Short mmCIF file of C-alpha atoms and ligand atoms in Angstrom, two decimals:
data_model
loop_
_atom_site.label_atom_id
_atom_site.label_comp_id
_atom_site.label_asym_id
_atom_site.label_seq_id
_atom_site.Cartn_x
_atom_site.Cartn_y
_atom_site.Cartn_z
CA MET A 218 103.58 80.41 115.06
CA GLY A 219 103.32 82.79 118.02
CA TRP A 220 100.11 83.96 119.67
CA GLY A 221 100.26 87.46 118.16
CA MET A 222 100.66 86.12 114.65
CA ARG A 223 97.80 83.64 115.10
CA ASN A 224 95.60 86.32 116.65
CA ARG A 225 96.20 88.69 113.74
CA ILE A 226 95.49 85.98 111.17
CA SER A 227 92.23 85.18 112.98
CA GLN A 228 91.24 88.85 112.71
CA ILE A 229 91.37 88.38 108.94
CA ILE A 230 90.34 84.75 108.36
CA LYS A 231 87.29 84.48 110.59
CA PRO A 232 87.56 81.47 112.93
CA ASP A 233 83.80 80.70 112.83
CA THR A 234 83.80 79.96 109.09
CA GLY A 235 87.52 79.74 108.32
CA ARG A 236 86.89 82.22 105.53
CA THR A 237 87.32 85.88 104.68
CA VAL A 238 85.99 88.72 102.57
CA MET A 239 88.78 91.25 102.16
CA LEU A 240 87.98 94.51 100.42
CA ALA A 241 90.85 95.61 98.16
CA VAL A 242 91.03 99.38 97.78
CA ASP A 243 94.79 99.69 97.24
CA HIS A 244 94.64 100.12 93.46
CA GLY A 245 95.68 103.79 93.53
CA TYR A 246 99.26 102.86 94.45
CA PHE A 247 99.98 102.18 90.79
CA LEU A 248 96.71 102.99 88.96
CA GLY A 249 96.03 106.44 90.43
CA PRO A 250 92.38 107.48 90.91
CA THR A 251 90.77 104.29 89.59
CA SER A 252 87.09 104.43 88.68
CA GLY A 253 85.02 103.93 91.82
CA LEU A 254 87.92 104.93 94.05
CA GLU A 255 88.25 108.60 93.04
CA GLU A 256 87.32 109.59 96.59
CA PRO A 257 88.50 106.67 98.72
CA ARG A 258 86.76 107.87 101.89
CA LYS A 259 83.33 107.66 100.27
CA THR A 260 83.89 104.19 98.82
CA ILE A 261 85.39 102.86 102.04
CA GLU A 262 82.72 104.34 104.34
CA SER A 263 79.91 102.58 102.55
CA LEU A 264 81.62 99.21 102.18
CA ALA A 265 83.77 98.79 105.32
CA PRO A 266 80.84 97.60 107.49
CA TYR A 267 80.59 94.48 105.30
CA ALA A 268 84.32 93.74 104.92
CA ASP A 269 86.35 91.39 107.14
CA SER A 270 89.39 93.55 106.38
CA LEU A 271 90.45 96.49 104.23
CA MET A 272 93.50 96.21 102.01
CA LEU A 273 94.93 99.66 101.33
CA THR A 274 98.00 101.90 101.40
CA ARG A 275 99.08 103.99 104.38
CA GLY A 276 98.23 107.20 102.50
CA VAL A 277 94.60 106.18 102.08
CA LEU A 278 94.47 104.73 105.59
CA ARG A 279 95.64 108.00 107.17
CA THR A 280 93.53 110.30 105.05
CA SER A 281 90.39 108.34 104.36
CA VAL A 282 89.65 105.93 107.19
CA ASP A 283 88.33 106.99 110.59
CA PRO A 284 90.72 105.68 113.31
CA GLY A 285 87.64 104.57 115.26
CA VAL A 286 86.86 101.95 112.64
CA SER A 287 86.82 98.35 113.89
CA VAL A 288 87.67 96.61 110.61
CA PRO A 289 91.16 95.01 110.50
CA ILE A 290 93.69 96.60 108.17
CA VAL A 291 95.88 94.79 105.64
CA LEU A 292 98.46 97.37 104.67
CA ARG A 293 100.05 97.35 101.23
CA VAL A 294 103.75 97.89 101.79
CA SER A 295 105.11 97.43 98.26
CA GLY A 296 105.08 99.88 95.36
CA GLY A 297 107.26 102.32 93.48
CA ASN A 298 105.78 101.57 90.07
CA SER A 299 102.92 102.90 87.94
CA ILE A 300 100.71 101.81 85.10
CA VAL A 301 102.50 104.26 82.76
CA GLY A 302 106.02 103.46 84.01
CA GLU A 303 108.67 101.30 82.43
CA ASP A 304 107.98 98.03 84.24
CA LEU A 305 105.20 97.17 86.66
CA SER A 306 107.38 94.57 88.37
CA ASN A 307 109.95 97.12 89.57
CA GLU A 308 108.68 97.27 93.17
CA THR A 309 110.32 98.02 96.46
CA ILE A 310 109.18 97.92 100.10
CA THR A 311 107.49 101.28 100.72
CA VAL A 312 106.62 101.19 104.44
CA SER A 313 108.82 100.46 107.46
CA ILE A 314 107.73 97.80 109.92
CA LYS A 315 107.68 100.51 112.60
CA ASP A 316 105.11 102.51 110.68
CA ALA A 317 103.01 99.40 110.04
CA ILE A 318 102.99 98.73 113.80
CA ARG A 319 102.21 102.40 114.54
CA LEU A 320 99.24 102.10 112.18
CA ASN A 321 98.10 99.03 114.15
CA VAL A 322 97.69 96.83 111.10
CA SER A 323 96.61 93.19 111.22
CA ALA A 324 98.77 92.18 108.24
CA VAL A 325 100.94 93.61 105.50
CA ALA A 326 100.74 92.88 101.76
CA LEU A 327 103.44 92.88 99.11
CA SER A 328 103.47 91.90 95.43
CA ILE A 329 105.84 89.44 93.83
CA TYR A 330 106.36 89.21 90.08
CA VAL A 331 107.50 85.65 89.30
CA GLY A 332 108.82 85.38 85.73
CA SER A 333 109.26 89.12 85.28
CA LYS A 334 112.33 91.30 84.82
CA TYR A 335 112.36 92.17 88.52
CA GLU A 336 111.47 88.72 89.83
CA HIS A 337 114.57 88.45 92.03
CA GLN A 338 114.11 91.91 93.54
CA THR A 339 110.46 91.28 94.43
CA LEU A 340 111.20 87.84 95.90
CA LYS A 341 113.97 89.37 97.99
CA ASN A 342 111.49 92.03 99.12
CA LEU A 343 109.14 89.26 100.28
CA ALA A 344 111.83 87.30 102.11
CA ALA A 345 113.12 90.42 103.88
CA LEU A 346 109.61 91.54 104.82
CA VAL A 347 108.71 88.12 106.25
CA SER A 348 111.91 88.05 108.32
CA GLU A 349 111.13 91.47 109.79
CA CYS A 350 107.45 90.77 110.34
CA GLU A 351 108.16 87.47 112.10
CA GLU A 352 109.91 89.48 114.83
CA TYR A 353 106.69 91.34 115.60
CA GLY A 354 104.10 88.68 114.83
CA ILE A 355 102.71 90.43 111.77
CA PRO A 356 101.40 88.19 108.98
CA VAL A 357 102.43 88.80 105.37
CA LEU A 358 100.06 88.44 102.42
CA ALA A 359 101.96 87.86 99.16
CA VAL A 360 100.15 89.07 96.04
CA THR A 361 101.01 87.10 92.90
CA ALA A 362 100.53 87.45 89.17
CA VAL A 363 99.63 91.10 88.72
CA GLY A 364 100.48 92.33 85.22
CA LYS A 365 100.00 90.95 81.78
CA GLU A 366 103.18 89.11 80.80
CA MET A 367 102.47 85.65 82.24
CA THR A 368 99.58 83.36 81.38
CA ARG A 369 97.43 83.06 84.46
CA ASP A 370 97.05 79.28 84.31
CA ALA A 371 97.34 76.67 87.08
CA ARG A 372 100.95 75.91 86.15
CA TYR A 373 102.09 79.51 86.52
CA LEU A 374 99.89 80.36 89.50
CA SER A 375 101.00 77.22 91.39
CA LEU A 376 104.60 78.20 90.78
CA ALA A 377 104.08 81.77 92.00
CA CYS A 378 101.95 80.82 95.02
CA ARG A 379 104.28 78.01 96.09
CA ILE A 380 107.34 80.27 95.88
CA ALA A 381 105.52 82.88 98.00
CA ALA A 382 104.70 80.25 100.63
CA GLU A 383 108.23 78.80 100.56
CA LEU A 384 109.67 82.26 101.21
CA GLY A 385 107.46 82.51 104.27
CA ALA A 386 104.28 84.33 103.23
CA HIS A 387 101.48 83.52 105.69
CA MET A 388 98.71 84.00 103.12
CA VAL A 389 98.71 84.27 99.33
CA LYS A 390 96.50 86.26 97.02
CA THR A 391 96.23 85.11 93.43
CA TYR A 392 93.84 84.77 90.51
CA TYR A 393 91.26 82.08 89.90
CA CYS A 394 91.97 79.76 86.97
CA GLU A 395 91.01 76.41 85.49
CA ASP A 396 92.26 73.56 87.76
CA PHE A 397 92.44 76.02 90.66
CA GLU A 398 92.27 73.09 93.14
CA LYS A 399 95.84 72.27 92.10
CA VAL A 400 96.98 75.80 92.99
CA VAL A 401 95.40 75.50 96.45
CA LYS A 402 96.55 71.92 97.04
CA THR A 403 100.20 72.72 96.32
CA CYS A 404 100.25 75.94 98.37
CA PRO A 405 100.69 75.18 102.10
CA VAL A 406 99.22 78.51 103.27
CA PRO A 407 95.69 79.94 102.85
CA VAL A 408 94.84 81.31 99.41
CA VAL A 409 92.47 84.18 98.57
CA ILE A 410 91.55 85.31 95.09
CA ALA A 411 91.55 88.76 93.53
CA GLY A 412 88.53 89.67 91.46
CA GLY A 413 90.44 91.21 88.57
CA LYS A 414 88.97 93.66 86.07
CA LYS A 415 85.26 94.45 86.34
CA ILE A 416 83.08 91.77 84.79
CA ALA A 417 79.31 91.22 84.90
CA GLU A 418 78.05 90.82 88.48
CA LYS A 419 76.72 87.35 87.68
CA ASP A 420 80.18 86.24 86.53
CA ALA A 421 81.98 87.82 89.50
CA LEU A 422 79.68 85.99 91.92
CA GLN A 423 80.29 82.74 90.06
CA LEU A 424 84.03 83.40 90.31
CA ALA A 425 83.82 83.84 94.08
CA HIS A 426 81.71 80.68 94.38
CA ASN A 427 84.09 78.61 92.22
CA ALA A 428 87.13 79.81 94.16
CA ILE A 429 85.59 78.81 97.50
CA ARG A 430 84.41 75.49 96.09
CA ASP A 431 87.94 74.79 94.87
CA GLY A 432 89.60 75.54 98.22
CA ALA A 433 90.23 79.29 98.52
CA VAL A 434 89.60 80.67 102.03
CA GLY A 435 88.05 83.77 100.55
CA VAL A 436 88.35 86.73 98.27
CA ASP A 437 90.32 89.96 98.30
CA MET A 438 88.08 91.71 95.82
CA GLY A 439 88.11 95.30 94.65
CA ARG A 440 86.82 96.45 91.27
CA ASN A 441 84.04 93.89 91.02
CA ILE A 442 82.65 95.35 94.22
CA PHE A 443 83.31 99.10 94.14
CA GLN A 444 82.75 99.46 90.37
CA SER A 445 79.44 97.58 90.53
CA GLN A 446 76.22 99.47 90.03
CA ASP A 447 75.27 98.15 93.47
CA PRO A 448 78.53 98.03 95.49
CA VAL A 449 76.89 97.40 98.87
CA GLY A 450 74.61 94.73 97.39
CA MET A 451 77.61 93.14 95.74
CA ILE A 452 79.77 92.90 98.87
CA LYS A 453 76.81 91.51 100.81
CA ALA A 454 76.25 88.95 98.05
CA VAL A 455 79.93 87.95 98.07
CA ARG A 456 79.76 87.61 101.88
CA SER A 457 76.85 85.19 101.62
CA ILE A 458 78.77 83.08 99.11
CA VAL A 459 81.99 83.08 101.14
CA HIS A 460 80.61 82.70 104.66
CA LYS A 461 77.25 80.97 104.10
CA ASN A 462 77.88 78.87 101.01
CA ALA A 463 75.05 80.68 99.20
CA THR A 464 74.76 79.99 95.48
CA PRO A 465 75.41 82.75 92.92
CA LYS A 466 71.79 82.40 91.75
CA GLN A 467 70.39 82.99 95.25
CA VAL A 468 72.42 86.15 95.85
CA TYR A 469 72.26 87.60 92.34
CA ALA A 470 68.54 88.07 92.78
CA THR A 471 69.22 90.46 95.69
CA LEU A 472 71.27 92.95 93.63
CA LYS A 473 69.79 96.26 92.53
CA LEU A 474 71.00 96.46 88.94
CA GLY A 475 69.61 98.45 86.04
CA LYS A 476 68.38 96.27 83.20
CA SER A 477 71.21 97.33 80.83
CA LYS A 478 73.86 96.16 83.29
CA ARG A 479 72.54 92.62 83.83
C1 5RP B 176 96.82 94.97 92.88
C2 5RP B 176 96.06 94.41 94.00
C3 5RP B 176 94.60 94.64 94.05
O1 5RP B 176 94.24 94.84 95.34
C4 5RP B 176 93.96 93.42 93.48
O2 5RP B 176 94.12 93.41 92.11
C5 5RP B 176 92.53 93.17 93.96
O3 5RP B 176 91.64 93.92 93.37
P1 5RP B 176 90.73 93.48 92.16
O4 5RP B 176 89.68 92.56 92.73
O5 5RP B 176 90.17 94.77 91.68
O6 5RP B 176 91.59 92.76 91.15
O7 5RP B 176 96.58 93.75 94.87
O8 5RP B 176 98.13 94.63 92.98
#
């Protein structure tokens, strides 16, 4: 792995802890104005100071992030689908490598849909993207298992993550599951977890803790942070779990939640 590639990865996975808190705010690319992300600039401004990187699309990057920001960017470069469309798995590469470089990103992210109708197309997208990114030293984060068709168990997630790594992804983002250690153990590149749909803060913190305990290098969390009643408190709490091995109990006490939301 060349110096540029290693340097970019170390912008995302922090060398002092070997871990990362990525903030995912790319949901609009197929979900439209998701709750909590209606005005991306507002959400991003308040949370970026606590994120090790921002995962977003080029449209939101250009319009809603100050170019003076110091947080590394993980650019989503796949899309072409929507929540109301025919098939969520029908994705293509949406950004040229030249534009990714022009935007000075630290990594690019692309979804694969193993087991879906468009499995082959999305795996080809990943392989082609990796080949292009290798030329410029840009790491690729493969995102697995979005959508409802497949059971998100260790058997399926290991399959999807391993295929992503075999095709050359430098990092993999997936979901937490029972026997998650097996997913991590059989995937030769660093694994981060998505948060998934909004759940109680207590449960989301436990999820982050369990993922780290079981070998993930961090989280790439979105809705469980920006849809929380206390988004800033939540990202700070997740940071303490990921980087300082804090327990969910310790950090939960720091959140400012109304009684009905607890
Ligand atoms: C969708 C994504 C999202 O970024 C991902 O789902 C992470 O966000 P959340 O924690 O809200 O699930 O990659 O394809």
